[in-house]
Short mmCIF file of C-alpha atoms in Angstrom, two decimals:
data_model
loop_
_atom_site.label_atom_id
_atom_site.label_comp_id
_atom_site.label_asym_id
_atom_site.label_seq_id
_atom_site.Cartn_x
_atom_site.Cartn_y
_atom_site.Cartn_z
CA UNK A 1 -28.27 -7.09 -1.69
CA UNK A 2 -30.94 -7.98 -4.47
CA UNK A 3 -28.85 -9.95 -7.25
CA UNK A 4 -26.74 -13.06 -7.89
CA UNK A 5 -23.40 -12.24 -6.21
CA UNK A 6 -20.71 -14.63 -7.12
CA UNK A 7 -17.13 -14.28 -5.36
CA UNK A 8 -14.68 -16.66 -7.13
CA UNK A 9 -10.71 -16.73 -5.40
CA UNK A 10 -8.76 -17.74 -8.44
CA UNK A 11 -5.15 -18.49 -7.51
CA UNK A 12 -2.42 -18.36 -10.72
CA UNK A 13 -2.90 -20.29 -13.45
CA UNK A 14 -6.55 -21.62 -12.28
CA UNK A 15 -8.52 -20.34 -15.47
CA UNK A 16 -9.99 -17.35 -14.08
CA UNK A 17 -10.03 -15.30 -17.22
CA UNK A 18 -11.64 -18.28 -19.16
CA UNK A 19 -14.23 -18.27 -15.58
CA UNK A 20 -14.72 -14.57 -16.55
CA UNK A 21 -14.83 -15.35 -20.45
CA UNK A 22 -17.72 -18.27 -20.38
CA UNK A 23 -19.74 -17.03 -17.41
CA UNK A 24 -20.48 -13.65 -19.61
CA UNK A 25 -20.69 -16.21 -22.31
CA UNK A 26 -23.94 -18.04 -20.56
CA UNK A 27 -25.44 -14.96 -19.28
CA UNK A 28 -25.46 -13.18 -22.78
CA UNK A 29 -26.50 -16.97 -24.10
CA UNK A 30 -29.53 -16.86 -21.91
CA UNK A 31 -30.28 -13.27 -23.08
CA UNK A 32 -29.96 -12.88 -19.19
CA UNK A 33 -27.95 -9.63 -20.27
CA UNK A 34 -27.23 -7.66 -23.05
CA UNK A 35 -23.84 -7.02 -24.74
CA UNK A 36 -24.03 -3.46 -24.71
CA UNK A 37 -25.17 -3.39 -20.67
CA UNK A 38 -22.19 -5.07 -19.09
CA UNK A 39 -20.08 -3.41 -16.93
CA UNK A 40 -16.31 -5.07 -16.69
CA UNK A 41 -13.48 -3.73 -14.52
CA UNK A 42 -9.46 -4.43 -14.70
CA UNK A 43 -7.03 -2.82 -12.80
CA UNK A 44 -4.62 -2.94 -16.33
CA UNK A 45 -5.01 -1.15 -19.95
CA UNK A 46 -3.53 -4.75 -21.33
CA UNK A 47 -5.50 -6.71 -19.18
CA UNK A 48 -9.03 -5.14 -20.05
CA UNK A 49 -8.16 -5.22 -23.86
CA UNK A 50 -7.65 -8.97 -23.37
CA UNK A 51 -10.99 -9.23 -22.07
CA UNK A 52 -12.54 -7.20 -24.04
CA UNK A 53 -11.00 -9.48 -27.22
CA UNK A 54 -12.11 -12.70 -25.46
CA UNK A 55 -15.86 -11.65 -24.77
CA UNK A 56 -16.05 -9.89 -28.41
CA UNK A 57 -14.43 -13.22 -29.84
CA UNK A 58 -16.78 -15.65 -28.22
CA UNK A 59 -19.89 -13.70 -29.32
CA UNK A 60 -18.54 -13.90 -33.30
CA UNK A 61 -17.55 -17.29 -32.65
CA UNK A 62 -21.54 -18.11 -31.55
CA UNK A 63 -22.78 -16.20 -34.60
CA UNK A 64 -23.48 -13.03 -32.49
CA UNK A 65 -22.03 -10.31 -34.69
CA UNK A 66 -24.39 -7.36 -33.91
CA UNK A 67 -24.00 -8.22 -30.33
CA UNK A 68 -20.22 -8.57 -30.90
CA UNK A 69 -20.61 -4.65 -32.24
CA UNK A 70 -22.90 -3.81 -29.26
CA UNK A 71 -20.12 -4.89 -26.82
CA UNK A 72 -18.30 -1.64 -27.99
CA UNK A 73 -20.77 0.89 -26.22
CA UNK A 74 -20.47 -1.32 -22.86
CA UNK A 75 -18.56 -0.06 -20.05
CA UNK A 76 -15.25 -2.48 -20.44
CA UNK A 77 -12.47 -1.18 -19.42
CA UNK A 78 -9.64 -0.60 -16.40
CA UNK A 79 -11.72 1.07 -13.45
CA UNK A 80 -9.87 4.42 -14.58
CA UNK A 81 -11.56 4.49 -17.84
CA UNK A 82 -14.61 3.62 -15.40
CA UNK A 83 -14.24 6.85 -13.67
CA UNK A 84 -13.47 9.25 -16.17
CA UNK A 85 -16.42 7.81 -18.92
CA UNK A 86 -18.89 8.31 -15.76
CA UNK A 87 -17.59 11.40 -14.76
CA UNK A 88 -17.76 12.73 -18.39
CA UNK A 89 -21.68 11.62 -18.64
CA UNK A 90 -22.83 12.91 -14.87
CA UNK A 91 -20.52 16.04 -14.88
CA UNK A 92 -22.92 18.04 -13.91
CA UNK A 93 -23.37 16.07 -10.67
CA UNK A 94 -20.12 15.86 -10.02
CA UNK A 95 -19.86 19.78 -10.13
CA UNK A 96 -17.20 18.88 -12.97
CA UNK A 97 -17.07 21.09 -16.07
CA UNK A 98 -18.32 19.12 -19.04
CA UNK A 99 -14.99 19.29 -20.58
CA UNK A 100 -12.63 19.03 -17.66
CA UNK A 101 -9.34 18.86 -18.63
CA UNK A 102 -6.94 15.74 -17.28
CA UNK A 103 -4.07 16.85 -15.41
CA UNK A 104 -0.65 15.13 -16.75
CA UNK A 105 1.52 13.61 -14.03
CA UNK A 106 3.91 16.69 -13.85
CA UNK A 107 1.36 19.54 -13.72
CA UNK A 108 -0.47 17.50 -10.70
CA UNK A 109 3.09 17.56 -8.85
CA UNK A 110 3.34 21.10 -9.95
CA UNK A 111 0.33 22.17 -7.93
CA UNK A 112 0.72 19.98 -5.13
CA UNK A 113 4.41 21.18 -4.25
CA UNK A 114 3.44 24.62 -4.60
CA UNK A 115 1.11 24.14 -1.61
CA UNK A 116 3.57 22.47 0.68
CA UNK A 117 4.95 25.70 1.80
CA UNK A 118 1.59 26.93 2.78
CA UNK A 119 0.34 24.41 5.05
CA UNK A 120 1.06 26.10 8.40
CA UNK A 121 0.80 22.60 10.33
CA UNK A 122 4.17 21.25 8.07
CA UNK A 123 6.55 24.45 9.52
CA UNK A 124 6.94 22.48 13.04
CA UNK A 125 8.72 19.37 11.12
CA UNK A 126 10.32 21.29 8.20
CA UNK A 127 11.94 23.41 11.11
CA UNK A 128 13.57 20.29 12.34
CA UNK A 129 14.19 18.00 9.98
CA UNK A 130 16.84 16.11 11.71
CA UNK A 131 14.68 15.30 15.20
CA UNK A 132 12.70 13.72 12.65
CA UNK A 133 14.65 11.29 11.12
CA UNK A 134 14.89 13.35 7.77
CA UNK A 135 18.77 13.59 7.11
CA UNK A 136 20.90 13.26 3.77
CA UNK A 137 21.35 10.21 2.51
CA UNK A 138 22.92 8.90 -1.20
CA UNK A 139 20.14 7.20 -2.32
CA UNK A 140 17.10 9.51 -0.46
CA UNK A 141 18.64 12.66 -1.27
CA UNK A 142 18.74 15.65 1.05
CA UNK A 143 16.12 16.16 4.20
CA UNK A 144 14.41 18.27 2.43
CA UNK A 145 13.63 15.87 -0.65
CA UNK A 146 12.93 12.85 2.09
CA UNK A 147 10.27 15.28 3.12
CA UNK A 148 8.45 16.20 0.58
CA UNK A 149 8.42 12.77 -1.10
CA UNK A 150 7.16 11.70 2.47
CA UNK A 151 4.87 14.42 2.38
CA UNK A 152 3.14 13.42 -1.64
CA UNK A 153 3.11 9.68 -0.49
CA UNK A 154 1.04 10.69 2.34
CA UNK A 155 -1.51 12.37 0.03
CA UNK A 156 -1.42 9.73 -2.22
CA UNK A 157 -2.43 7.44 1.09
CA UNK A 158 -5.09 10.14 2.02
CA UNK A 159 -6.66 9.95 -1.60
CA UNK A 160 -7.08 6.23 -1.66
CA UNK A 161 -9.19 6.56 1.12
CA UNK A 162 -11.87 8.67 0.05
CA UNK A 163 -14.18 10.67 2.51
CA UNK A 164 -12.17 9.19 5.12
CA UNK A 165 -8.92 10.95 4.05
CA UNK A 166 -10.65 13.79 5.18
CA UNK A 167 -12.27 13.20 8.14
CA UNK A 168 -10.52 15.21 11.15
CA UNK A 169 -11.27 12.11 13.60
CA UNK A 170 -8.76 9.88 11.01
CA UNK A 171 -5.82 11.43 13.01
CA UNK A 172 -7.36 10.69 16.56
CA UNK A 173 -7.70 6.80 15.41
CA UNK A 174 -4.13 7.15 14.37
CA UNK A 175 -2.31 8.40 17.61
CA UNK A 176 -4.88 5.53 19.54
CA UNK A 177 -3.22 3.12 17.77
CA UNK A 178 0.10 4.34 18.33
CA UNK A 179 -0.16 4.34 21.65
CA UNK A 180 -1.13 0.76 22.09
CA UNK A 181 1.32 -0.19 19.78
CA UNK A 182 3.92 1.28 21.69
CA UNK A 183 3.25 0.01 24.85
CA UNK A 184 3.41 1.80 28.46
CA UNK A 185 5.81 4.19 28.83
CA UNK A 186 8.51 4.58 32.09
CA UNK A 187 9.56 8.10 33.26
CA UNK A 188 11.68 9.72 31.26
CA UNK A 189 13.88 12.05 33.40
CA UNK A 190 14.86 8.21 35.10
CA UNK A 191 15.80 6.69 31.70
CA UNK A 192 17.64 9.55 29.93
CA UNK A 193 19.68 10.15 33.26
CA UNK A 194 20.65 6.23 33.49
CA UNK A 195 22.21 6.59 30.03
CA UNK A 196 23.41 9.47 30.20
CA UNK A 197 25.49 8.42 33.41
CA UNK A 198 26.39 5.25 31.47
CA UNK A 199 27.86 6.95 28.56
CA UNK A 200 30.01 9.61 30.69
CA UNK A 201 31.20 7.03 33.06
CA UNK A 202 32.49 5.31 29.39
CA UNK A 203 33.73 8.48 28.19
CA UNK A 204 35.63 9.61 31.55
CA UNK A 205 37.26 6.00 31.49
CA UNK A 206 38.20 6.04 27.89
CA UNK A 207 38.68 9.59 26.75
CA UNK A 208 39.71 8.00 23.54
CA UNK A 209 39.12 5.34 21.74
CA UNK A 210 40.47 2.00 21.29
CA UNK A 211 40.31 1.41 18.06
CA UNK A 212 44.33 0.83 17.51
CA UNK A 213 43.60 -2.32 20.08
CA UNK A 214 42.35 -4.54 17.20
CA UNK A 215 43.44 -5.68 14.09
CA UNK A 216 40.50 -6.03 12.14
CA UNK A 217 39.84 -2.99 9.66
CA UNK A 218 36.14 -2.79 9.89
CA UNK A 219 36.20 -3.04 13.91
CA UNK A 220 38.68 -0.35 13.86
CA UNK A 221 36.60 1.64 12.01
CA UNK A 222 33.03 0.58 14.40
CA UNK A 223 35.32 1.69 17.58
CA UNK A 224 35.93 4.58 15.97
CA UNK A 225 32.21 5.63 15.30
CA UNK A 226 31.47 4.20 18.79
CA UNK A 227 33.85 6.63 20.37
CA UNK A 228 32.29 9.45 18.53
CA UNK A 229 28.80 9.05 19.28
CA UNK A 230 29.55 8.05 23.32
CA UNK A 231 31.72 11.40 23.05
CA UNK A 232 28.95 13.40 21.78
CA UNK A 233 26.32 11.46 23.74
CA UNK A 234 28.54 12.76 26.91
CA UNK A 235 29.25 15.76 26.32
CA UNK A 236 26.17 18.09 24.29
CA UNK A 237 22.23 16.83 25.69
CA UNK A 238 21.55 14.98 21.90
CA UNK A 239 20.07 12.11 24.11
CA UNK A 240 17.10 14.38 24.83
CA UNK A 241 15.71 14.13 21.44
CA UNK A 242 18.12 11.61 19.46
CA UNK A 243 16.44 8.59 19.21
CA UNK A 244 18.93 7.61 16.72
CA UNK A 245 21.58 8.16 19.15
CA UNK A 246 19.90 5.66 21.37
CA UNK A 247 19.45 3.10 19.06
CA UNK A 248 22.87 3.08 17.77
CA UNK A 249 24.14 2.75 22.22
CA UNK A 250 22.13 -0.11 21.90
CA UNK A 251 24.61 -2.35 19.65
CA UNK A 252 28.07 -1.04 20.61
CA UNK A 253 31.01 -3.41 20.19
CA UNK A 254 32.02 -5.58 22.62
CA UNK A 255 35.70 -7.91 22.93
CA UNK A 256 34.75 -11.75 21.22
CA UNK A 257 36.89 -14.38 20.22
CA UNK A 258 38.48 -12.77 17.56
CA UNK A 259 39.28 -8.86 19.35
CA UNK A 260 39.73 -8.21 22.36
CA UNK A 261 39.34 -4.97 24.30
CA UNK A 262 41.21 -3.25 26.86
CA UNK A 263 40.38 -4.40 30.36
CA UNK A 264 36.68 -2.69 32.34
CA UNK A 265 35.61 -1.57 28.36
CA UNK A 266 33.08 -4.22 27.98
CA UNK A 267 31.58 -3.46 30.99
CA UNK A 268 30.76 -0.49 30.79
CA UNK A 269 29.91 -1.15 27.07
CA UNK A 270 27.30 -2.85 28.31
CA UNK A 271 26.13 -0.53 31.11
CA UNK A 272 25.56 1.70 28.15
CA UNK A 273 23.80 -0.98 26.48
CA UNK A 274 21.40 -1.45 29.15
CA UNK A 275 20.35 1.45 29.67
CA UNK A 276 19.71 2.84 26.33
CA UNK A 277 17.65 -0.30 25.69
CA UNK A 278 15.00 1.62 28.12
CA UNK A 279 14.13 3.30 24.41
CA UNK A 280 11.12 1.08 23.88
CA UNK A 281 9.42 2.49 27.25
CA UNK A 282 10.91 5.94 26.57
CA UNK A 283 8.13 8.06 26.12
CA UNK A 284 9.87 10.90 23.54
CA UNK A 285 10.19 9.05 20.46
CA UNK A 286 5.73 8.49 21.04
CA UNK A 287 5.63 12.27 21.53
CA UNK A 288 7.89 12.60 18.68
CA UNK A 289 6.05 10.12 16.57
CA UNK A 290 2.75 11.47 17.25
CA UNK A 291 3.88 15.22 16.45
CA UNK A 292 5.44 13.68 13.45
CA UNK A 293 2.21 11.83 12.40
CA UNK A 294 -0.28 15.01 13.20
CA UNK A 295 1.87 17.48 11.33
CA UNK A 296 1.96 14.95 7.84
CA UNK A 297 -1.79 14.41 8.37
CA UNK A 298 -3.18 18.00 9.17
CA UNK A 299 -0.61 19.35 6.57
CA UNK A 300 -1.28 16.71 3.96
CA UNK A 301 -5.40 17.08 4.41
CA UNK A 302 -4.64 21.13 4.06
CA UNK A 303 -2.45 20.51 0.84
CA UNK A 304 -5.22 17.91 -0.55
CA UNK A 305 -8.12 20.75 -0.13
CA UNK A 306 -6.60 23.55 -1.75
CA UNK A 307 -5.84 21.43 -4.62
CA UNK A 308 -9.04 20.38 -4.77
CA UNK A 309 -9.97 23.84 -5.02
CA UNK A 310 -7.73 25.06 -7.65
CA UNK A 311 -8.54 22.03 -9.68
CA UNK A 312 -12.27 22.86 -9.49
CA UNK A 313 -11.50 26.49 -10.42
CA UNK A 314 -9.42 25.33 -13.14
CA UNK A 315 -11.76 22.92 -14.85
CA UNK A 316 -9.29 20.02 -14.37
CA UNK A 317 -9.32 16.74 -12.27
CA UNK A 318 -6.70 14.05 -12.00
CA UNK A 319 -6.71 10.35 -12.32
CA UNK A 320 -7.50 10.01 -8.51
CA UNK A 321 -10.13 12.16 -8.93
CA UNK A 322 -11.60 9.33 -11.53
CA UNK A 323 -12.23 7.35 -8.94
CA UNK A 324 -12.60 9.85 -5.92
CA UNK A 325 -15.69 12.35 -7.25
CA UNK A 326 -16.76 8.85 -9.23
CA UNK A 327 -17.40 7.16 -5.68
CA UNK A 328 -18.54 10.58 -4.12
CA UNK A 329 -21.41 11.25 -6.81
CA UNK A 330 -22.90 7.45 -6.72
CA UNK A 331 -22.47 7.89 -2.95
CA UNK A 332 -24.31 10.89 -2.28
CA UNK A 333 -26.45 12.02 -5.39
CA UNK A 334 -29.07 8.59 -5.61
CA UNK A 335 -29.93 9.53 -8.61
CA UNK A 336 -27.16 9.34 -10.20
CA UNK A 337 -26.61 6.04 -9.32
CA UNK A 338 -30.19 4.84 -10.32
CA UNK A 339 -29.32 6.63 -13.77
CA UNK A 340 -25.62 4.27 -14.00
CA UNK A 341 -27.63 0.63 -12.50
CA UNK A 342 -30.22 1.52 -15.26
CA UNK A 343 -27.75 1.23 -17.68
CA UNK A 344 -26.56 -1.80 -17.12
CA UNK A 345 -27.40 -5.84 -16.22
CA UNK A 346 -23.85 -7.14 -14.87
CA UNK A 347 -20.77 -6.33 -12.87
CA UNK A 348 -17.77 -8.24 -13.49
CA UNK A 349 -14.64 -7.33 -11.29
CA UNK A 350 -11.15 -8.80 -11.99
CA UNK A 351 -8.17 -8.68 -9.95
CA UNK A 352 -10.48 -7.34 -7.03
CA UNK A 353 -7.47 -8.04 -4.90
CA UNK A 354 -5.68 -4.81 -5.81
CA UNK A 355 -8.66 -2.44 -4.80
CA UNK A 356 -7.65 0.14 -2.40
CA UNK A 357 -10.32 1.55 -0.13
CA UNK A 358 -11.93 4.21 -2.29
CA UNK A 359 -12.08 1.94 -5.76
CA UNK A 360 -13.48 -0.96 -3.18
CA UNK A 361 -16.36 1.15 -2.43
CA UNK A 362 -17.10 2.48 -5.67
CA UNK A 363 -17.11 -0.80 -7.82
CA UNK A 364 -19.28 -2.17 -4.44
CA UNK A 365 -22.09 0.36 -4.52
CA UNK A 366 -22.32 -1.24 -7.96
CA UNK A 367 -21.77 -4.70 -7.63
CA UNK A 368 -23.73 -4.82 -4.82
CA UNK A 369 -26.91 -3.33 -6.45
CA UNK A 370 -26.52 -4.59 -10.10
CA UNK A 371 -28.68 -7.58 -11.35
CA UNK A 372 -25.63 -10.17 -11.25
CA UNK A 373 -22.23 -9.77 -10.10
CA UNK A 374 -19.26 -11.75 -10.86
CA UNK A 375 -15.76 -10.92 -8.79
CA UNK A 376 -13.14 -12.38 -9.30
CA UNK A 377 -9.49 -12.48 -7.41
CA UNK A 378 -6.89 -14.05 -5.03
CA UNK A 379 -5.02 -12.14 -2.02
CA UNK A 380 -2.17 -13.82 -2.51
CA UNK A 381 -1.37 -12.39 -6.04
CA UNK A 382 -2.17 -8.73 -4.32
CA UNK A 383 0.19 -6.09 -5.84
CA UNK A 384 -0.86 -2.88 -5.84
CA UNK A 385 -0.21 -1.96 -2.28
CA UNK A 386 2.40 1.03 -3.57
CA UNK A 387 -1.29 2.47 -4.58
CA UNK A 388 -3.00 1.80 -0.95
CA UNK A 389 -4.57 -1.27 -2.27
CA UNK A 390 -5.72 -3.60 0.51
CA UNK A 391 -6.45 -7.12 -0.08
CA UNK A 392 -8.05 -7.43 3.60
CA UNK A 393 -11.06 -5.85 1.81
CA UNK A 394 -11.50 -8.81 -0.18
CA UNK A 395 -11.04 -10.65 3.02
CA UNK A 396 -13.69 -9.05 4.49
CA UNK A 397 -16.12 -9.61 1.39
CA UNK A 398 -15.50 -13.12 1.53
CA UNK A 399 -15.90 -13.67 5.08
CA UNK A 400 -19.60 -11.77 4.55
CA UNK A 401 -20.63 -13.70 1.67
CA UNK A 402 -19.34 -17.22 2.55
CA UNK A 403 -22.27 -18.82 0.59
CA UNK A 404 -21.55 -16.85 -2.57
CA UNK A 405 -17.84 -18.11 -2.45
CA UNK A 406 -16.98 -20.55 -5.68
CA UNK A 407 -12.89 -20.88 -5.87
CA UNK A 408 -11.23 -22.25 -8.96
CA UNK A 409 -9.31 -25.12 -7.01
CA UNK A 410 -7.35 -26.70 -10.64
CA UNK A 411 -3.76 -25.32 -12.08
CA UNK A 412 -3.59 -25.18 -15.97
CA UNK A 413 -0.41 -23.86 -16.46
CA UNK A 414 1.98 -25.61 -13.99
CA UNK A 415 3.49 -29.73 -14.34
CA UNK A 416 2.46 -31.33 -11.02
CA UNK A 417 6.28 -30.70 -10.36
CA UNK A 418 6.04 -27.17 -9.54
CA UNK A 419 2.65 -27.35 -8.22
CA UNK A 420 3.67 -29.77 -5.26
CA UNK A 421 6.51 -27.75 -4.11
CA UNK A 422 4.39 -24.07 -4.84
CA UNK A 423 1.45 -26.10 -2.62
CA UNK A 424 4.14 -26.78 0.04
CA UNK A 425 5.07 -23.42 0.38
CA UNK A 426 1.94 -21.89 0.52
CA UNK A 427 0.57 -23.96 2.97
CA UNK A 428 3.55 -23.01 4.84
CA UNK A 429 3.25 -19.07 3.86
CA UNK A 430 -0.54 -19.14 4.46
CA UNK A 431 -1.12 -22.03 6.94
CA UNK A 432 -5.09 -23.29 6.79
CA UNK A 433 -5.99 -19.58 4.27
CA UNK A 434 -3.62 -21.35 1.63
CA UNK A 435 -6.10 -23.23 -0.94
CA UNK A 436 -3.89 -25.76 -2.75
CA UNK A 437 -4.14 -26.10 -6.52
CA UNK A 438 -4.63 -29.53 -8.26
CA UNK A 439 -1.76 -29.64 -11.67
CA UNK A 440 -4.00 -30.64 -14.49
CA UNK A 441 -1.10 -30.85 -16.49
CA UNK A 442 0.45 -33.78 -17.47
CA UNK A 443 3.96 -34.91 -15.29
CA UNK A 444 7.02 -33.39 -16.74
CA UNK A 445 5.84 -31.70 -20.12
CA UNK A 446 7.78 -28.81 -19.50
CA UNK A 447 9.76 -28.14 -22.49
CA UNK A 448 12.91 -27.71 -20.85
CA UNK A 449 14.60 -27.14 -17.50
CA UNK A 450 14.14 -23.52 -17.91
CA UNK A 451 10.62 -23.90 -18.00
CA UNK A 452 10.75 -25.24 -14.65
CA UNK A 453 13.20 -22.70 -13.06
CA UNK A 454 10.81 -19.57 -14.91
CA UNK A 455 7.18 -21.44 -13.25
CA UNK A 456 8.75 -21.53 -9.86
CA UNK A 457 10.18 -18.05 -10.00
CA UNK A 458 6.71 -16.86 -11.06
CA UNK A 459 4.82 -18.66 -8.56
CA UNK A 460 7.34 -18.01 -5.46
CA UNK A 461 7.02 -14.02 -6.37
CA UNK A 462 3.44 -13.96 -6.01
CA UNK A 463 3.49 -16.33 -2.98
CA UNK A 464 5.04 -13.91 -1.47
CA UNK A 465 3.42 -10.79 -2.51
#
């Protein structure tokens, strides 16, 4: 670290675009940088037009008009346009052809499905979809589309991890952490005999079921399924590899106030009960789990590198690849990166709560070596997490750099109405991580009750993001 890092947590409505907006202001007043050497990152097309306007509109509004113009060759824009405009200028060290050709959404899915079927470590799971937990559903579709969107979102994950998406030993930490997540295990011949006995004993007591013994429609219709399943449970070995099945024994229906069932049902009900509850320390669904896991893994890191291959024979990359090979050639060509931190004298980062791994550690080996830095962001209004975006990243920045921390603790936007109950409920969501925001509005100038009802449903969604 050799420049002036600022970190600045800006919760909603506490002026962190205007923070943005006048600290490039008094830089570019001090002629500390130059207009056409800043380097400003959004996550949004919208959002980096609206900075772009602001800066370009403070600099004509201080009589800076060929500065104003200079702002146009600066590198302002969402960290996509980051990528690609870097990518574009060191093609050469990105092994990219000079006029690479960007992949539309379709085409991308195109090639990716068409490797699916070649990545020998998928066959074990597509021959078994079911042991799996892949079966038809209305909204999911068949097994076979539950796997292969299952299969693409696992790539995606891969992707937004960079080099580390790739490395063989990511699997290893994967199945560690399974396992102590899971717990100890118990035998399982001991378990899967318990329940099995369980279930038959049910079955040989109550060869059918006892559905006609209530009134109630819908616990007709649960004795029903219950008789099915302990029927099938008893009488084909499903128990060896259902984990389903077991789940469902765990929550049959027993008599209550309102139905009651014939006389020794509930009893053995909840013998069944009982025993299949030994599912947590069954060891099969971890062995299932972890074949599960190391077939999606090894089959989506196979899928990933023959893409990567055709798209380099093809002369085309994809938007992850704008950030991917971006990160790759700063990280491993030095050069390169010398030529980018010659270029400019700033980095200014908004909404560096949505970066996911690989974008975290490309706009860092910028920010980190650039003259000044300014990012900006808040955790709690994280969400991009359907993109692998992690806002423990900015945790961790901030808990590295406590002395370069300088929050925005004021509301603008919100009556002192809204602000004391949002405050309340953050503290509550967030305990002592919750920074509460002082209302510098004036008591009730909302223009209506609607007003109110809108600021609270804003404020409440990203609470809870």
């Amino acid at each position: 670290m050799n420049n002036s890092l600022t970190i600045v947590p800006a919760g909603a409505g506490s002026g962190k675009t205007y923070r943005i907006e006048t600290t490039l202001a008094d830089w570019l007043d001090k002629d500390e940088v130059r207009a056409d050497r800043i380097l400003a990152v959004t996550f949004t097309e919208a959002s980096a037009r609206d900075m772009k306007s602001r800066i370009r509109a403070r600099l004509l509004q201080s009589g800076r008009s060929d500065d104003a113009l200079a702002l146009g060759r600066a590198y302002v824009g969402t960290i996509h346009s980051l990528g690609q405009r870097l990518l574009t200028e060191h093609a050469f060290a990105a092994g990219n052809a000079p006029t690479s050709r960007l992949l539309e959404d379709t085409e991308r899915d195109l090639l990716i499905r068409s490797q699916i079927g070649k990545a020998p470590s998928l066959q074990p799971i597509a021959e078994n979809l079911s042991r799996f937990g892949y079966r038809f559903t209305p909204q999911g579709g068949t097994a076979e589309d539950q796997f292969r969107g299952k299969i693409l979102s696992t790539i995606d994950l891969l992707r937004n991890l960079g080099p580390r998406g790739s490395d063989p030993k990511l699997l290893d930490d994967l199945i560690d952490t399974m396992k102590v997540d899971y717990g100890k295990t118990k035998k399982q011949n001991k378990l899967h005999a318990a329940l099995k006995s369980a279930v038959q004993n049910m079955f040989k007591a109550f060869p059918n079921d006892v559905s006609e013994t209530v009134s109630a429609k819908t616990r007709r219709a649960t004795l029903r399924a219950d008789h099915q399943l302990i029927r099938s449970a008893a009488q084909t070995d499903r128990l060896q590899t259902d984990w389903a099945a077991w789940q469902k024994l765990r929550s049959l229906f027993i008599s209550n106030s309102n139905s009651k069932l014939p006389q020794g049902y509930d009893e053995l009900a909840e013998a069944i009960i009982e025993a299949a509850d030994g599912l947590e320390l069954h060891p099969g669904p971890l062995n299932d789990a972890i074949e599960h896991i190391t077939g999606l893994v090894n089959g989506a890191q196979e899928i990933v590198a023959a893409y990567d291959m055709e798209k380099r024979q093809r002369g085309l990359i994809d938007y992850a690849d704008m950030i991917a090979r971006t990160e790759e050639i700063l990280r491993e060509t030095p050069d390169t990166l010398q030529a980018v931190l010659g270029e400019i004298d700033c980095v200014v980062i908004d909404e560096f709560q949505d970066t996911n791994p690989v974008q975290f550690a490309l706009l860092w080996r910028l920010a980190q070596h650039a003259p000044k830095a300014l990012i900006v962001g808040d955790r709690k209004q994280a969400i991009m997490g359907f993109q692998g975006a992690d806002p423990r990243l900015s945790q961790a920045l901030d808990d590295q750099f406590p002395d370069a921390l300088d929050p925005l603790r004021c509301n603008w936007r919100s009556v002192p109405e809204v602000m004391e109950f949002v405050n309340s409920v953050g503290a509550g969501l967030f305990g002592t991580d919750y920074e509460a925001l002082t209302p510098q509005a004036a008591p009730g100038c909302a223009n209506s009750p609607i007003q109110y009802v809108n600021e609270i449903s804003i404020l409440l969604s990203i609470c809870y993001a």
